[in-house]
mmCIF file of C-alpha atoms and ligand atoms in Angstrom:
data_model
loop_
_atom_site.group_PDB
_atom_site.id
_atom_site.type_symbol
_atom_site.label_atom_id
_atom_site.label_comp_id
_atom_site.label_asym_id
_atom_site.label_seq_id
_atom_site.Cartn_x
_atom_site.Cartn_y
_atom_site.Cartn_z
ATOM 1 C CA UNK O 1400 -13.611 13.349 -26.275
ATOM 2 C CA UNK O 1401 -11.707 12.921 -22.887
ATOM 3 C CA UNK O 1402 -9.368 9.965 -23.140
ATOM 4 C CA UNK O 1403 -10.585 6.752 -21.458
ATOM 5 C CA UNK O 1404 -8.620 5.276 -18.399
ATOM 6 C CA UNK O 1405 -7.018 2.649 -20.998
ATOM 7 C CA UNK O 1406 -5.662 5.656 -22.961
ATOM 8 C CA UNK O 1407 -4.479 7.299 -19.955
ATOM 9 C CA UNK O 1408 -2.527 4.237 -18.693
ATOM 10 C CA UNK O 1409 -0.968 3.672 -22.061
ATOM 11 C CA UNK O 1410 0.150 7.288 -22.055
ATOM 12 C CA UNK O 1411 1.726 7.284 -18.734
ATOM 13 C CA UNK O 1412 3.327 3.876 -19.542
ATOM 14 C CA UNK O 1413 4.959 5.245 -22.552
ATOM 15 C CA UNK O 1414 6.174 8.252 -20.613
ATOM 16 C CA UNK O 1415 7.940 6.199 -17.831
ATOM 17 C CA UNK O 1416 9.292 3.684 -20.402
ATOM 18 C CA UNK O 1417 10.994 6.540 -22.549
ATOM 19 C CA UNK O 1418 12.894 7.370 -19.119
ATOM 20 C CA UNK O 1419 14.079 3.833 -17.938
ATOM 21 C CA UNK O 1420 14.726 0.282 -19.509
ATOM 22 C CA UNK O 1421 13.518 -1.279 -15.996
ATOM 23 C CA UNK O 1422 10.563 -3.652 -16.505
ATOM 24 C CA UNK O 1423 9.117 -3.804 -13.267
ATOM 25 C CA UNK O 1424 8.393 -7.347 -11.858
ATOM 26 C CA UNK O 1425 7.063 -6.010 -8.551
ATOM 27 C CA UNK O 1426 5.401 -2.764 -7.711
ATOM 28 C CA UNK O 1427 5.903 -1.169 -4.034
ATOM 29 C CA UNK O 1428 3.752 1.555 -2.590
ATOM 30 C CA UNK O 1429 5.618 3.026 0.516
ATOM 31 C CA UNK O 1430 3.539 4.605 3.080
ATOM 32 C CA UNK O 1431 3.595 7.376 5.735
ATOM 33 C CA UNK O 1432 7.058 7.460 7.157
ATOM 34 C CA UNK O 1433 8.105 4.397 5.370
ATOM 35 C CA UNK O 1434 9.682 5.859 2.365
ATOM 36 C CA UNK O 1435 13.370 4.819 3.217
ATOM 37 C CA UNK O 1436 13.203 1.495 1.346
ATOM 38 C CA UNK O 1437 13.483 3.555 -1.771
ATOM 39 C CA UNK O 1438 16.842 4.465 -0.932
ATOM 40 C CA UNK O 1439 18.004 0.964 -1.103
ATOM 41 C CA UNK O 1440 17.098 0.734 -4.623
ATOM 42 C CA UNK O 1441 20.020 0.558 -7.253
ATOM 43 C CA UNK O 1442 20.563 1.845 -10.535
ATOM 44 C CA UNK O 1443 17.446 4.075 -9.835
ATOM 45 C CA UNK O 1444 15.644 6.423 -12.195
ATOM 46 C CA UNK O 1445 13.646 8.896 -9.810
ATOM 47 C CA UNK O 1446 10.514 10.590 -11.392
ATOM 48 C CA UNK O 1447 8.613 13.436 -9.477
ATOM 49 C CA UNK O 1448 5.110 12.448 -9.627
ATOM 50 C CA UNK O 1449 4.454 16.266 -10.774
ATOM 51 C CA UNK O 1450 6.338 15.476 -13.919
ATOM 52 C CA UNK O 1451 4.332 12.147 -14.863
ATOM 53 C CA UNK O 1452 1.058 12.653 -16.983
ATOM 54 C CA UNK O 1453 -1.919 11.606 -15.475
ATOM 55 C CA UNK O 1454 -0.503 11.359 -11.757
ATOM 56 C CA UNK O 1455 -1.619 13.327 -8.900
ATOM 57 C CA UNK O 1456 0.818 14.910 -6.492
ATOM 58 C CA UNK O 1457 1.275 13.607 -2.870
ATOM 59 C CA UNK O 1458 0.004 16.343 -0.185
ATOM 60 C CA UNK O 1459 0.169 13.893 2.540
ATOM 61 C CA UNK O 1460 2.869 14.768 5.659
ATOM 62 C CA UNK O 1461 5.948 12.377 5.648
ATOM 63 C CA UNK O 1462 5.332 11.409 2.064
ATOM 64 C CA UNK O 1463 7.788 12.282 -0.850
ATOM 65 C CA UNK O 1464 6.012 12.110 -4.120
ATOM 66 C CA UNK O 1465 8.497 10.199 -6.291
ATOM 67 C CA UNK O 1466 8.222 7.106 -8.705
ATOM 68 C CA UNK O 1467 11.309 5.089 -8.408
ATOM 69 C CA UNK O 1468 12.326 2.580 -11.048
ATOM 70 C CA UNK O 1469 15.442 0.235 -10.386
ATOM 71 C CA UNK O 1470 16.702 -2.913 -8.812
ATOM 72 C CA UNK O 1471 16.004 -4.294 -5.450
ATOM 73 C CA UNK O 1472 17.050 -7.723 -4.114
ATOM 74 C CA UNK O 1473 18.078 -8.644 -7.523
ATOM 75 C CA UNK O 1474 14.504 -7.798 -8.833
ATOM 76 C CA UNK O 1475 13.348 -5.069 -11.070
ATOM 77 C CA UNK O 1476 10.926 -2.826 -9.055
ATOM 78 C CA UNK O 1477 8.782 0.196 -9.498
ATOM 79 C CA UNK O 1478 8.161 2.131 -6.110
ATOM 80 C CA UNK O 1479 5.859 4.838 -5.270
ATOM 81 C CA UNK O 1480 7.580 7.063 -2.386
ATOM 82 C CA UNK O 1481 4.258 8.327 -1.128
ATOM 83 C CA UNK O 1482 0.727 7.511 -2.136
ATOM 84 C CA UNK O 1483 -2.749 9.414 -2.827
ATOM 85 C CA UNK O 1484 -5.446 9.254 -0.492
ATOM 86 C CA UNK O 1485 -9.383 9.857 -0.424
ATOM 87 C CA UNK O 1486 -9.012 12.726 2.240
ATOM 88 C CA UNK O 1487 -6.780 14.483 -0.113
ATOM 89 C CA UNK O 1488 -9.889 15.202 -2.222
ATOM 90 C CA UNK O 1489 -8.683 12.750 -5.079
ATOM 91 C CA UNK O 1490 -11.007 10.271 -6.814
ATOM 92 C CA UNK O 1491 -10.397 6.622 -6.631
ATOM 93 C CA UNK O 1492 -9.370 6.497 -10.110
ATOM 94 C CA UNK O 1493 -6.683 8.812 -9.655
ATOM 95 C CA UNK O 1494 -5.796 7.247 -6.142
ATOM 96 C CA UNK O 1495 -5.562 3.827 -7.879
ATOM 97 C CA UNK O 1496 -3.847 4.921 -11.217
ATOM 98 C CA UNK O 1497 -0.352 3.883 -10.478
ATOM 99 C CA UNK O 1498 -1.653 0.477 -9.585
ATOM 100 C CA UNK O 1499 -2.927 -0.025 -13.279
ATOM 101 C CA UNK O 1500 0.545 1.544 -14.447
ATOM 102 C CA UNK O 1501 2.363 -0.906 -12.650
ATOM 103 C CA UNK O 1502 0.298 -3.711 -14.171
ATOM 104 C CA UNK O 1503 0.665 -2.369 -17.721
ATOM 105 C CA UNK O 1504 4.329 -2.053 -17.220
ATOM 106 C CA UNK O 1505 4.242 -5.809 -16.628
ATOM 107 C CA UNK O 1506 4.330 -6.075 -12.801
ATOM 108 C CA UNK O 1507 3.162 -9.412 -11.129
ATOM 109 C CA UNK O 1508 3.151 -8.504 -7.658
ATOM 110 C CA UNK O 1509 2.179 -5.412 -5.380
ATOM 111 C CA UNK O 1510 3.879 -4.637 -2.115
ATOM 112 C CA UNK O 1511 2.022 -2.334 0.244
ATOM 113 C CA UNK O 1512 3.141 -0.605 3.157
ATOM 114 C CA UNK O 1513 1.227 1.691 5.391
ATOM 115 C CA UNK O 1514 0.974 3.321 9.099
ATOM 116 C CA UNK O 1515 -2.004 2.020 10.740
ATOM 117 C CA UNK O 1516 -3.966 2.320 14.152
ATOM 118 C CA UNK O 1517 -3.678 -1.111 16.202
ATOM 119 C CA UNK O 1518 -7.293 -2.091 17.208
ATOM 120 C CA UNK O 1519 -6.076 -5.352 18.390
ATOM 121 C CA UNK O 1520 -5.424 -4.839 22.024
ATOM 122 C CA UNK O 1521 -2.306 -7.007 21.895
ATOM 123 C CA UNK O 1522 -0.622 -4.790 19.318
ATOM 124 C CA UNK O 1523 1.927 -2.115 20.477
ATOM 125 C CA UNK O 1524 2.871 0.938 18.714
ATOM 126 C CA UNK O 1525 5.956 0.163 16.556
ATOM 127 C CA UNK O 1526 4.861 -3.504 15.836
ATOM 128 C CA UNK O 1527 4.322 -4.572 12.348
ATOM 129 C CA UNK O 1528 1.351 -6.546 11.005
ATOM 130 C CA UNK O 1529 0.999 -8.592 7.738
ATOM 131 C CA UNK O 1530 -2.367 -8.045 6.195
ATOM 132 C CA UNK O 1531 -4.568 -11.183 5.790
ATOM 133 C CA UNK O 1532 -7.780 -9.652 4.666
ATOM 134 C CA UNK O 1533 -9.463 -6.357 4.701
ATOM 135 C CA UNK O 1534 -12.665 -4.447 5.337
ATOM 136 C CA UNK O 1535 -13.620 -1.668 3.149
ATOM 137 C CA UNK O 1536 -15.155 0.956 5.100
ATOM 138 C CA UNK O 1537 -14.512 3.922 2.804
ATOM 139 C CA UNK O 1538 -18.168 3.878 1.329
ATOM 140 C CA UNK O 1539 -16.552 4.091 -1.857
ATOM 141 C CA UNK O 1540 -15.136 1.353 -4.616
ATOM 142 C CA UNK O 1541 -12.710 2.142 -7.533
ATOM 143 C CA UNK O 1542 -14.446 -0.393 -9.705
ATOM 144 C CA UNK O 1543 -17.681 1.511 -9.813
ATOM 145 C CA UNK O 1544 -18.669 2.668 -13.170
ATOM 146 C CA UNK O 1545 -18.276 1.114 -16.726
ATOM 147 C CA UNK O 1546 -16.082 -1.723 -16.646
ATOM 148 C CA UNK O 1547 -13.023 -2.308 -19.181
ATOM 149 C CA UNK O 1548 -12.616 -5.823 -19.728
ATOM 150 C CA UNK O 1549 -9.044 -5.286 -20.926
ATOM 151 C CA UNK O 1550 -8.252 -4.016 -17.367
ATOM 152 C CA UNK O 1551 -10.149 -6.994 -15.547
ATOM 153 C CA UNK O 1552 -13.418 -8.629 -14.866
ATOM 154 C CA UNK O 1553 -16.693 -6.867 -13.807
ATOM 155 C CA UNK O 1554 -17.111 -8.812 -10.656
ATOM 156 C CA UNK O 1555 -13.476 -9.790 -9.343
ATOM 157 C CA UNK O 1556 -13.250 -12.324 -6.616
ATOM 158 C CA UNK O 1557 -11.979 -11.333 -3.314
ATOM 159 C CA UNK O 1558 -11.466 -14.573 -1.637
ATOM 160 C CA UNK O 1559 -7.859 -14.065 -1.173
ATOM 161 C CA UNK O 1560 -7.041 -10.350 -1.724
ATOM 162 C CA UNK O 1561 -3.737 -10.959 0.123
ATOM 163 C CA UNK O 1562 -1.573 -13.787 -1.230
ATOM 164 C CA UNK O 1563 -1.366 -16.581 1.288
ATOM 165 C CA UNK O 1564 2.072 -17.837 -0.272
ATOM 166 C CA UNK O 1565 3.381 -14.239 0.316
ATOM 167 C CA UNK O 1566 2.122 -14.122 3.962
ATOM 168 C CA UNK O 1567 3.850 -17.337 4.581
ATOM 169 C CA UNK O 1568 7.118 -15.954 3.109
ATOM 170 C CA UNK O 1569 6.741 -12.856 5.212
ATOM 171 C CA UNK O 1570 6.221 -14.917 8.483
ATOM 172 C CA UNK O 1571 9.075 -17.385 7.895
ATOM 173 C CA UNK O 1572 11.623 -14.227 7.104
ATOM 174 C CA UNK O 1573 10.329 -12.461 10.175
ATOM 175 C CA UNK O 1574 11.145 -15.211 12.200
ATOM 176 C CA UNK O 1575 14.614 -15.841 11.012
ATOM 177 C CA UNK O 1576 15.166 -12.047 11.336
ATOM 178 C CA UNK O 1577 13.668 -12.008 14.685
ATOM 179 C CA UNK O 1578 11.307 -9.231 13.557
ATOM 180 C CA UNK O 1579 7.872 -9.269 15.446
ATOM 181 C CA UNK O 1580 5.116 -9.928 12.940
ATOM 182 C CA UNK O 1581 1.527 -10.168 13.622
ATOM 183 C CA UNK O 1582 -1.183 -11.168 11.382
ATOM 184 C CA UNK O 1583 -4.329 -9.493 10.851
ATOM 185 C CA UNK O 1584 -7.360 -7.695 9.153
ATOM 186 C CA UNK O 1585 -7.017 -4.053 8.078
ATOM 187 C CA UNK O 1586 -10.081 -1.877 7.838
ATOM 188 C CA UNK O 1587 -9.718 0.952 5.411
ATOM 189 C CA UNK O 1588 -11.535 4.279 6.155
ATOM 190 C CA UNK O 1589 -11.421 7.823 4.470
ATOM 191 C CA UNK O 1590 -10.076 9.818 7.216
ATOM 192 C CA UNK O 1591 -8.884 12.450 7.631
ATOM 193 C CA UNK O 1592 -9.915 12.330 11.264
ATOM 194 C CA UNK O 1593 -8.745 9.478 13.438
ATOM 195 C CA UNK O 1594 -11.632 7.491 14.839
ATOM 196 C CA UNK O 1595 -13.717 8.189 18.041
ATOM 197 C CA UNK O 1596 -13.669 5.570 20.979
ATOM 198 C CA UNK O 1597 -17.129 4.283 19.804
ATOM 199 C CA UNK O 1598 -15.663 3.857 16.172
ATOM 200 C CA UNK O 1599 -12.748 1.991 17.646
ATOM 201 C CA UNK O 1600 -14.922 -0.288 19.583
ATOM 202 C CA UNK O 1601 -16.978 -1.019 16.440
ATOM 203 C CA UNK O 1602 -14.001 -1.812 14.510
ATOM 204 C CA UNK O 1603 -12.762 -4.393 17.026
ATOM 205 C CA UNK O 1604 -16.376 -5.990 17.015
ATOM 206 C CA UNK O 1605 -16.463 -6.294 13.354
ATOM 207 C CA UNK O 1606 -13.026 -8.243 13.348
ATOM 208 C CA UNK O 1607 -10.681 -5.466 12.447
ATOM 209 C CA UNK O 1608 -6.857 -5.632 13.835
ATOM 210 C CA UNK O 1609 -5.868 -2.487 12.411
ATOM 211 C CA UNK O 1610 -7.224 0.783 10.931
ATOM 212 C CA UNK O 1611 -5.643 3.175 8.170
ATOM 213 C CA UNK O 1612 -6.847 5.389 5.453
ATOM 214 C CA UNK O 1613 -5.322 3.887 2.523
ATOM 215 C CA UNK O 1614 -4.338 0.459 0.835
ATOM 216 C CA UNK O 1615 -7.711 -0.877 0.448
ATOM 217 C CA UNK O 1616 -8.535 0.984 -2.849
ATOM 218 C CA UNK O 1617 -5.270 -0.071 -4.315
ATOM 219 C CA UNK O 1618 -5.505 -3.572 -3.451
ATOM 220 C CA UNK O 1619 -9.170 -3.820 -5.047
ATOM 221 C CA UNK O 1620 -7.676 -2.566 -8.171
ATOM 222 C CA UNK O 1621 -4.646 -4.731 -7.798
ATOM 223 C CA UNK O 1622 -6.955 -7.789 -7.687
ATOM 224 C CA UNK O 1623 -9.183 -6.762 -10.388
ATOM 225 C CA UNK O 1624 -5.937 -6.022 -12.614
ATOM 226 C CA UNK O 1625 -4.534 -9.717 -11.494
ATOM 227 C CA UNK O 1626 -1.656 -8.741 -9.244
ATOM 228 C CA UNK O 1627 -0.715 -10.882 -6.273
ATOM 229 C CA UNK O 1628 -0.719 -8.603 -3.201
ATOM 230 C CA UNK O 1629 1.242 -8.544 0.060
ATOM 231 C CA UNK O 1630 0.641 -5.854 2.590
ATOM 232 C CA UNK O 1631 2.256 -4.946 5.566
ATOM 233 C CA UNK O 1632 1.090 -2.391 8.295
ATOM 234 C CA UNK O 1633 3.439 -0.350 10.877
ATOM 235 C CA UNK O 1634 1.123 -0.053 14.069
ATOM 236 C CA UNK O 1635 1.645 3.585 14.938
ATOM 237 C CA UNK O 1636 -0.781 4.085 17.663
ATOM 238 C CA UNK O 1637 -3.013 2.093 19.976
ATOM 239 C CA UNK O 1638 -6.658 2.425 19.208
ATOM 240 C CA UNK O 1639 -8.124 0.601 22.274
ATOM 241 C CA UNK O 1640 -11.064 2.594 23.782
ATOM 242 C CA UNK O 1641 -10.647 2.306 27.463
ATOM 243 C CA UNK O 1642 -7.017 3.456 27.295
ATOM 244 C CA UNK O 1643 -6.979 5.665 24.198
ATOM 245 C CA UNK O 1644 -4.556 8.556 24.106
ATOM 246 C CA UNK O 1645 -4.940 11.587 21.802
ATOM 247 C CA UNK O 1646 -2.822 10.968 18.536
ATOM 248 C CA UNK O 1647 -1.481 13.235 15.743
ATOM 249 C CA UNK O 1648 0.116 12.887 12.395
ATOM 250 C CA UNK O 1649 3.505 13.818 14.032
ATOM 251 C CA UNK O 1650 3.328 11.057 16.602
ATOM 252 C CA UNK O 1651 2.341 8.550 13.610
ATOM 253 C CA UNK O 1652 5.329 9.573 11.338
ATOM 254 C CA UNK O 1653 7.712 9.486 14.257
ATOM 255 C CA UNK O 1654 6.711 6.052 15.366
ATOM 256 C CA UNK O 1655 6.516 4.814 11.666
ATOM 257 C CA UNK O 1656 10.069 6.259 11.165
ATOM 258 C CA UNK O 1657 11.354 4.128 14.102
ATOM 259 C CA UNK O 1658 9.870 0.964 12.674
ATOM 260 C CA UNK O 1659 11.282 1.799 9.433
ATOM 261 C CA UNK O 1660 14.566 -0.056 9.375
ATOM 262 C CA UNK O 1661 12.676 -3.361 10.600
ATOM 263 C CA UNK O 1662 10.212 -2.770 7.390
ATOM 264 C CA UNK O 1663 12.810 -2.074 5.153
ATOM 265 C CA UNK O 1664 14.953 -5.098 6.296
ATOM 266 C CA UNK O 1665 11.760 -7.464 5.981
ATOM 267 C CA UNK O 1666 10.394 -6.266 2.869
ATOM 268 C CA UNK O 1667 14.081 -6.113 1.273
ATOM 269 C CA UNK O 1668 14.594 -9.906 1.953
ATOM 270 C CA UNK O 1669 10.932 -10.766 0.865
ATOM 271 C CA UNK O 1670 11.746 -9.174 -2.402
ATOM 272 C CA UNK O 1671 14.933 -11.313 -2.567
ATOM 273 C CA UNK O 1672 13.150 -14.441 -2.103
ATOM 274 C CA UNK O 1673 10.184 -13.898 -3.925
HETATM 275 N N1 HPA B 1018 -6.605 5.548 12.420
HETATM 276 C C1 HPA B 1018 -6.741 5.613 10.795
HETATM 277 N N2 HPA B 1018 -5.525 5.776 10.472
HETATM 278 C C2 HPA B 1018 -4.402 5.742 10.934
HETATM 279 C C3 HPA B 1018 -4.379 5.624 12.458
HETATM 280 C C4 HPA B 1018 -5.699 5.485 13.102
HETATM 281 O O1 HPA B 1018 -5.685 5.432 14.383
HETATM 282 N N3 HPA B 1018 -3.121 5.575 12.575
HETATM 283 C C5 HPA B 1018 -2.384 5.631 11.748
HETATM 284 N N4 HPA B 1018 -3.196 5.765 10.610
#
């Protein structure tokens, strides 16, 4: 019989625990062009995804594909340098599997970063946004199928997917560091195409401030498993229908890389004060 999700999580956990003594308190997922935070992790063990049982490999541009365990801001962390996306053809179980492993290894928190299009007309390319809520527009849900009660409840609450205390902490630190930080709603889509003008208009009208091709499935699984979540988007392109310019992944990566020092500074201080 094929191993259950629970058995796969246990197998991967044991593999990682055999490589490191780190007991991660915080899981971190680093998105497109935002992998540099990983360089700040000390006493680290770097494990390429291709070596880890039950892990997929990163095929997205600008994403390294390493799991890194170590210390950051005085905390033990487990960071993913690069993530898995629906547009790569992976199932949601595969995409969200690392979040399950983080939880199984003892993490209590998940910090998410991503590159996103700015729907809110006040946002500029290069700005950062702390995610207050999300809209799942992927047409999928990682919790569909039999529910293993050991992993979480059948019908998880989503009244506070992003932790209010962590949002407040992020805002206070951004103010102290003089980093401009918007607050807003992230709409999660599958990609891989960027949206049409009509779709951007729709996203604006339904209350989205930013749109991207990741994060939402991971956060659903994080909440299901009881993790407290903080999400920060780097706005890489301005998605205002009446002044829309063509975008491509090189542009997205280069804007994210420019914002990376601010993202890194912000997240490192947040972890220090968590
Ligand atoms: N749409 C979807 N995903 C994105 C975008 C966008 O405009 N920019 C960066 N990621």
